Coordinates of C-alpha atoms in Angstrom, one line a residue:
V203 CA 34.1 4.7 8.9
K204 CA 30.6 4.2 10.1
E205 CA 32.0 2.8 13.4
L206 CA 34.4 6.4 13.0
F207 CA 30.5 7.6 12.8
R208 CA 28.8 6.4 15.2
Q209 CA 31.4 7.5 17.9
T210 CA 31.4 11.3 17.1
Q211 CA 29.8 13.8 19.2
S212 CA 27.3 15.2 16.9
Y213 CA 25.3 11.2 15.7
Q214 CA 25.6 10.6 19.8
S215 CA 23.2 13.7 21.0
I216 CA 20.9 11.9 18.2
V217 CA 20.6 9.0 19.2
S218 CA 20.3 10.2 23.3
S219 CA 17.7 12.9 21.6
L220 CA 16.0 9.5 20.5
G221 CA 15.7 8.7 23.9
S222 CA 13.6 11.4 24.6
K223 CA 10.0 12.1 24.3
N224 CA 10.5 15.9 25.0
I225 CA 13.4 15.9 21.8
K226 CA 12.8 16.3 18.7
P227 CA 15.7 16.8 16.5
W228 CA 16.0 18.6 13.9
I229 CA 19.2 18.0 11.7
R230 CA 20.5 20.5 8.5
G231 CA 23.6 20.2 6.3
L232 CA 23.2 17.2 4.9
H233 CA 22.9 16.7 1.4
G234 CA 22.6 13.2 -1.0
S235 CA 24.5 9.6 0.4
S236 CA 24.9 11.6 3.6
I237 CA 21.5 10.9 4.7
A238 CA 21.8 7.5 3.9
F239 CA 24.2 6.7 6.1
L240 CA 22.7 9.0 9.3
L241 CA 20.0 6.7 8.6
G242 CA 20.9 3.3 7.9
S243 CA 23.3 3.8 11.4
L244 CA 19.8 5.1 13.3
F245 CA 18.0 2.0 12.3
Q246 CA 20.3 -0.9 13.0
D247 CA 21.5 0.6 16.9
L248 CA 17.3 1.5 17.6
A249 CA 17.1 -2.4 16.6
N250 CA 13.9 -2.8 18.2
Q251 CA 12.1 0.3 16.5
S252 CA 9.9 1.7 12.8
F253 CA 11.3 4.7 10.8
M254 CA 9.6 6.0 8.6
A255 CA 11.0 8.4 6.2
I256 CA 9.3 11.2 4.6
F257 CA 10.6 13.0 0.8
P258 CA 8.8 15.7 -1.0
S259 CA 8.9 13.1 -4.2
Q260 CA 8.5 9.7 -4.3
S261 CA 12.2 9.5 -6.5
D262 CA 13.9 10.7 -3.6
A263 CA 12.1 7.6 -0.8
E264 CA 13.4 5.4 -3.7
K265 CA 16.9 6.6 -4.4
L266 CA 17.1 6.8 0.0
A267 CA 15.9 2.4 -0.3
Q268 CA 18.7 2.0 -3.5
D269 CA 21.6 3.9 -1.3
L270 CA 20.6 1.5 1.6
S271 CA 19.9 -2.1 -0.1
N272 CA 23.7 -3.4 1.3
D273 CA 22.7 -2.9 4.9
V274 CA 19.0 -2.1 5.3
D275 CA 15.6 -3.4 4.0
V276 CA 13.6 -0.4 2.8
S277 CA 10.7 -1.0 2.1
V278 CA 8.9 2.0 -0.3
F279 CA 5.0 3.3 0.5
P280 CA 4.6 4.2 -3.0
E281 CA 1.8 7.0 -4.3
C282 CA -0.8 6.3 -6.5
H283 CA -3.5 9.2 -7.1
N284 CA -1.9 9.4 -10.1
F285 CA -3.5 6.3 -11.2
L286 CA -6.4 7.2 -10.6
Y287 CA -7.2 10.5 -11.2
Q288 CA -6.4 8.9 -14.9
G289 CA -9.4 6.2 -13.7
I290 CA -6.8 3.0 -14.7
S291 CA -5.5 0.9 -11.4
P292 CA -1.9 1.3 -10.3
P293 CA 1.0 -1.7 -11.8
K294 CA 0.9 -4.5 -9.7
K295 CA 4.5 -3.2 -7.9
H296 CA 3.0 -0.5 -6.4
T297 CA 0.3 -2.0 -5.1
A298 CA 2.4 -5.3 -3.8
D299 CA 5.3 -2.7 -2.3
R300 CA 1.8 -1.1 -0.5
L301 CA 0.7 -4.6 0.9
A302 CA 4.1 -5.1 2.2
C303 CA 4.5 -2.6 3.8
F304 CA 1.1 -3.0 5.6
E305 CA 2.2 -6.6 6.7
N306 CA 4.7 -6.2 8.0
L307 CA 4.0 -3.0 10.3
M308 CA 1.0 -5.6 11.1
N309 CA 3.2 -8.2 11.9
G310 CA 5.3 -6.0 14.2
K311 CA 8.2 -6.2 12.3
P312 CA 10.7 -3.2 13.4
T313 CA 10.3 -1.8 9.2
F314 CA 11.8 0.4 7.3
I315 CA 9.3 2.8 5.4
S316 CA 10.8 5.1 2.3
T317 CA 7.7 7.6 1.5
S318 CA 6.8 10.7 0.0
I319 CA 5.0 13.8 1.2
K320 CA 2.3 12.5 -1.0
A321 CA 1.5 8.8 -0.6
L322 CA 1.7 9.8 3.3
L323 CA -1.6 11.6 2.2
Q324 CA -3.8 9.5 1.3
K325 CA -5.9 7.7 3.2
V326 CA -5.7 4.2 3.1
P327 CA -8.7 1.2 4.6
P328 CA -8.5 0.5 8.5
N329 CA -6.9 -1.5 10.0
P330 CA -9.1 -4.8 10.3
T331 CA -10.1 -4.4 6.4
I332 CA -5.8 -4.2 5.6
N333 CA -5.1 -7.0 7.6
S334 CA -8.5 -9.8 6.2
Y335 CA -7.0 -9.2 3.1
F336 CA -3.9 -11.3 3.9
R337 CA -4.2 -15.3 4.0
K338 CA -1.7 -17.7 5.1
V339 CA -1.3 -20.9 3.9
K340 CA 0.6 -24.2 6.0
I341 CA 1.2 -27.3 4.6
G342 CA -1.4 -29.5 7.5
Q343 CA -3.9 -26.9 7.4
E344 CA -7.6 -27.9 6.2
I345 CA -9.3 -25.3 4.0
D346 CA -11.6 -24.5 1.4
L347 CA -10.3 -25.1 -1.9
A348 CA -14.1 -23.0 -3.1
D349 CA -12.7 -20.1 -0.6
I350 CA -9.6 -19.6 -1.8
T351 CA -11.1 -19.9 -5.2
A352 CA -13.1 -17.4 -4.4
Y353 CA -11.1 -15.0 -2.6
L354 CA -8.1 -14.7 -5.6
V355 CA -11.2 -13.7 -8.2
D356 CA -12.9 -11.1 -5.4
G357 CA -9.2 -10.1 -5.1
G358 CA -8.5 -9.5 -8.7
Y359 CA -6.2 -12.8 -9.8
G360 CA -7.7 -14.3 -12.8
K361 CA -8.2 -17.6 -13.1
V362 CA -5.6 -18.6 -16.3
E363 CA -5.0 -22.9 -18.2
L364 CA -1.8 -21.7 -17.4
V365 CA 0.2 -19.7 -14.8
E366 CA 2.3 -17.5 -15.7
A367 CA 2.6 -13.7 -14.7
K368 CA 1.8 -12.9 -11.1
G369 CA -2.1 -12.2 -10.9
D370 CA -3.0 -15.8 -12.5
F371 CA -4.1 -18.1 -10.6
A372 CA -5.5 -21.8 -12.4
R373 CA -7.2 -25.1 -10.8
R374 CA -6.7 -28.1 -12.0
G375 CA -8.5 -31.2 -9.3
N376 CA -7.1 -30.7 -5.9
I377 CA -3.5 -28.4 -7.2
L378 CA -4.2 -24.9 -7.2
D379 CA -0.8 -22.9 -8.9
I380 CA -1.0 -19.0 -7.3
Y381 CA 0.8 -16.6 -9.1
P382 CA 0.5 -13.9 -6.0
L383 CA 2.6 -10.1 -6.1
N384 CA 4.4 -10.6 -3.1
Y385 CA 6.7 -13.6 -5.1
D386 CA 8.7 -13.8 -7.3
Q387 CA 8.2 -17.3 -8.8
P388 CA 4.1 -18.8 -8.6
I389 CA 2.6 -21.2 -5.9
R390 CA 1.5 -24.4 -6.2
I391 CA -0.3 -26.0 -3.4
D392 CA -1.5 -29.4 -3.5
L393 CA -4.2 -30.6 -1.7
F394 CA -4.9 -34.2 0.2
G395 CA -8.8 -33.9 0.7
D396 CA -9.1 -30.5 2.5
E397 CA -6.2 -30.9 3.8
V398 CA -2.6 -28.9 1.8
D399 CA -0.2 -31.6 1.1
D400 CA 3.0 -29.7 0.1
I401 CA 3.6 -26.0 -1.3
R402 CA 6.4 -25.4 -3.6
L403 CA 7.4 -22.5 -6.0
F404 CA 7.7 -23.5 -9.8
D405 CA 8.9 -21.8 -13.0
S406 CA 6.7 -20.2 -14.9
N407 CA 8.0 -20.6 -17.5
T408 CA 9.0 -24.9 -17.5
Q409 CA 6.3 -25.1 -14.2
R410 CA 9.0 -27.6 -13.0
S411 CA 9.0 -26.9 -9.0
T412 CA 12.2 -24.8 -8.1
K413 CA 11.4 -24.7 -4.1
N414 CA 9.9 -26.8 -1.3
I415 CA 8.2 -24.0 1.8
N416 CA 6.0 -24.6 4.6
Q417 CA 3.6 -21.3 4.4
V418 CA 2.4 -18.9 2.0
T419 CA 1.5 -15.5 2.3
L420 CA -1.7 -13.8 -0.1
T421 CA -2.4 -11.0 -0.7
P422 CA -4.9 -9.1 -3.3
V423 CA -3.9 -7.6 -6.7
R424 CA -5.7 -4.8 -5.8
E425 CA -5.3 -3.3 -3.0
I426 CA -9.1 -3.6 -2.4
I427 CA -10.8 -7.5 -2.4
F428 CA -14.4 -6.3 -4.0
T429 CA -16.6 -8.9 -1.7
D430 CA -20.7 -8.9 -1.8
E431 CA -20.4 -6.5 1.6
I432 CA -18.1 -3.6 -0.9
V433 CA -21.1 -3.5 -2.9
T434 CA -23.5 -3.0 -1.2
Q435 CA -21.9 -0.2 0.5
W436 CA -21.4 1.7 -3.2
R437 CA -25.3 0.9 -3.7
K438 CA -25.7 3.0 -0.6
R439 CA -23.4 5.4 -1.5
S440 CA -24.1 5.9 -4.8
E441 CA -28.2 6.7 -4.4
T442 CA -26.8 10.1 -2.7
L443 CA -24.5 11.1 -5.1
I444 CA -27.1 10.4 -8.0
T445 CA -29.2 12.8 -5.7
S446 CA -26.3 15.7 -5.3
K447 CA -26.2 16.0 -9.2
S448 CA -29.7 16.2 -11.1
S449 CA -27.3 15.1 -14.7
P450 CA -28.2 12.4 -16.9
K451 CA -24.1 12.4 -17.5
Y452 CA -23.5 12.1 -14.4
T453 CA -25.8 9.9 -12.9
F454 CA -24.8 6.9 -16.1
E455 CA -20.6 7.2 -15.0
I456 CA -22.3 6.0 -11.6
E457 CA -24.7 3.4 -12.9
Q458 CA -22.3 2.2 -14.9
I459 CA -19.5 1.7 -12.0
T460 CA -22.7 -0.1 -9.7
Y461 CA -22.9 -2.5 -12.9
R462 CA -19.4 -2.9 -12.9
L463 CA -18.8 -3.7 -10.0
E464 CA -22.0 -6.0 -9.9
E465 CA -21.0 -8.1 -12.5
G466 CA -16.8 -8.5 -11.5
R467 CA -15.7 -7.1 -14.4
D468 CA -14.0 -4.5 -15.7
L469 CA -12.7 -3.3 -13.0
E470 CA -10.1 -1.2 -13.7
G471 CA -9.3 1.9 -11.9
L472 CA -11.8 1.9 -9.2
E473 CA -9.2 1.8 -6.6
S474 CA -10.6 5.7 -7.0
I475 CA -13.8 4.7 -5.3
I476 CA -11.7 3.1 -1.8
P477 CA -12.4 6.4 1.0
M478 CA -16.0 5.9 -0.6
L479 CA -16.8 2.3 1.2
H480 CA -15.4 2.9 4.1
S481 CA -17.4 4.2 6.7
H482 CA -13.6 5.9 8.0
M483 CA -10.1 6.1 6.8
S484 CA -6.8 5.7 7.9
T485 CA -3.6 6.5 6.8
L486 CA -0.2 4.6 7.5
L487 CA 0.3 6.6 9.8
D488 CA -2.7 5.0 11.9
Y489 CA -0.8 2.0 11.9
V490 CA 3.6 2.2 12.7
P491 CA 4.5 1.8 16.2
P492 CA 4.4 4.6 18.9
D493 CA 7.7 4.3 19.3
T494 CA 8.3 4.4 15.3
V495 CA 11.0 8.2 14.2
P496 CA 9.0 9.4 11.5
I497 CA 12.1 11.7 9.5
L498 CA 11.1 15.4 7.5
V499 CA 13.6 15.3 5.1
E500 CA 13.3 18.6 3.4
P501 CA 10.4 19.7 5.4
S502 CA 9.6 23.0 3.6
W503 CA 9.7 21.6 0.1
V504 CA 7.2 18.4 2.1
N505 CA 5.0 21.1 3.1
R506 CA 5.4 22.4 -0.8
E507 CA 4.8 18.8 -1.8
A508 CA 1.8 18.6 0.4
K509 CA 0.1 22.1 -0.6
Q510 CA 0.7 21.4 -4.4
L511 CA -0.9 18.1 -4.9
I512 CA -4.5 18.9 -2.8
E513 CA -4.3 22.4 -5.2
Q514 CA -3.9 19.6 -8.0
A515 CA -6.5 17.8 -6.7
E516 CA -9.5 20.2 -6.0
Q517 CA -8.1 22.3 -9.7
I518 CA -8.6 18.0 -11.2
Y519 CA -12.1 17.9 -9.1
Q520 CA -13.6 21.2 -9.8
K521 CA -13.1 20.3 -13.8
K522 CA -15.1 17.0 -13.3
W523 CA -17.6 18.4 -11.7
D524 CA -18.2 21.4 -13.6
S525 CA -18.0 19.0 -17.5
N526 CA -20.5 16.6 -15.4
Q527 CA -17.8 13.9 -14.4
F528 CA -17.9 11.6 -11.1
M529 CA -14.4 11.9 -9.5
V530 CA -14.1 11.1 -4.9
S531 CA -13.7 14.8 -3.7
P532 CA -10.0 16.2 -2.6
D533 CA -11.8 15.2 1.0
E534 CA -12.0 12.1 1.2
T535 CA -9.0 11.2 -0.8
F536 CA -6.5 13.0 1.4
I537 CA -5.8 13.8 4.9
P538 CA -5.4 17.4 6.0
L539 CA -2.3 18.7 5.2
G540 CA -2.3 20.0 9.6
S541 CA -4.1 17.4 10.6
L542 CA -0.9 15.3 9.0
I543 CA 1.8 17.1 10.6
S544 CA -0.6 17.0 14.4
K545 CA 0.0 12.9 14.1
L546 CA 3.5 13.5 13.4
E547 CA 3.9 15.0 16.6
E548 CA 2.5 13.2 18.4
L549 CA 5.7 11.0 17.2
Q550 CA 9.8 11.6 17.8
T551 CA 9.8 13.4 14.2
I552 CA 13.8 13.1 13.0
H553 CA 13.5 17.4 10.4

């Protein structure tokens, strides 16, 4: 069926239009699984290009990934603003999925990303910062065990006696056990002196090795690593925040965040202040190759959801401001919709 579909004039016309930067295809009449059928075929036929499907909701983005699971490896870039409004950290699965998208894009690998407009509007740290989050460890490499341990602690891993859950790590002499977010099993790194002698996956229940591997890519547990530089940047911003509002309650909240950062404990939900810790922020679109094909699915619904997101954020922010509660402003958290549309127009967007 797919081969017959590829031979149709309509499909050939779409493929041909994607070869011309002056043509931005508009496709109508597709619903449900037919969207996945078309996009999966295009991604396979244009194998050297990345695709980004942008949906009105995260559930739609997840459904596309499920529909294509047998044919295409789709990376879902989930939204996380609702968790930050509530002062809680996004689930580890969300963080792992988001970091996986960044890693694939920075490695130059043709990637199919499925996301929502709300996730795309949220600003993300710039490329050099995200790139520094990933640590590759391979057999034969010399590493500083103290440095890796500090990286894990700063990245949100918890030191335990026995590694059982994602985000755990344990050190016993020259053996380092880590359960990264991006692996289905924990990793055991065995050193001979400073040199990595062996890397193995192991079962968290039996603690027995299951597979030898040559290298591992470590990621933080959060979408931020709270280094000394980050804490210093927050101190500078906090001074400005405190002078912006004459309120003991507001000042206390700011000082509590400073205390939590300095102590390195109780960092739950502090991902919300990420926009205040960098001189400039980026969007996911800043990471994609210039020949990436974005697909706006149901553009009118996407536009409506984007406007609702900003309106909701502004209402929550104003309510907190009036109640002398701290919240990062929507202007710092989200890119304006008009700016996002301009970025999309620079690419060959399918509507």
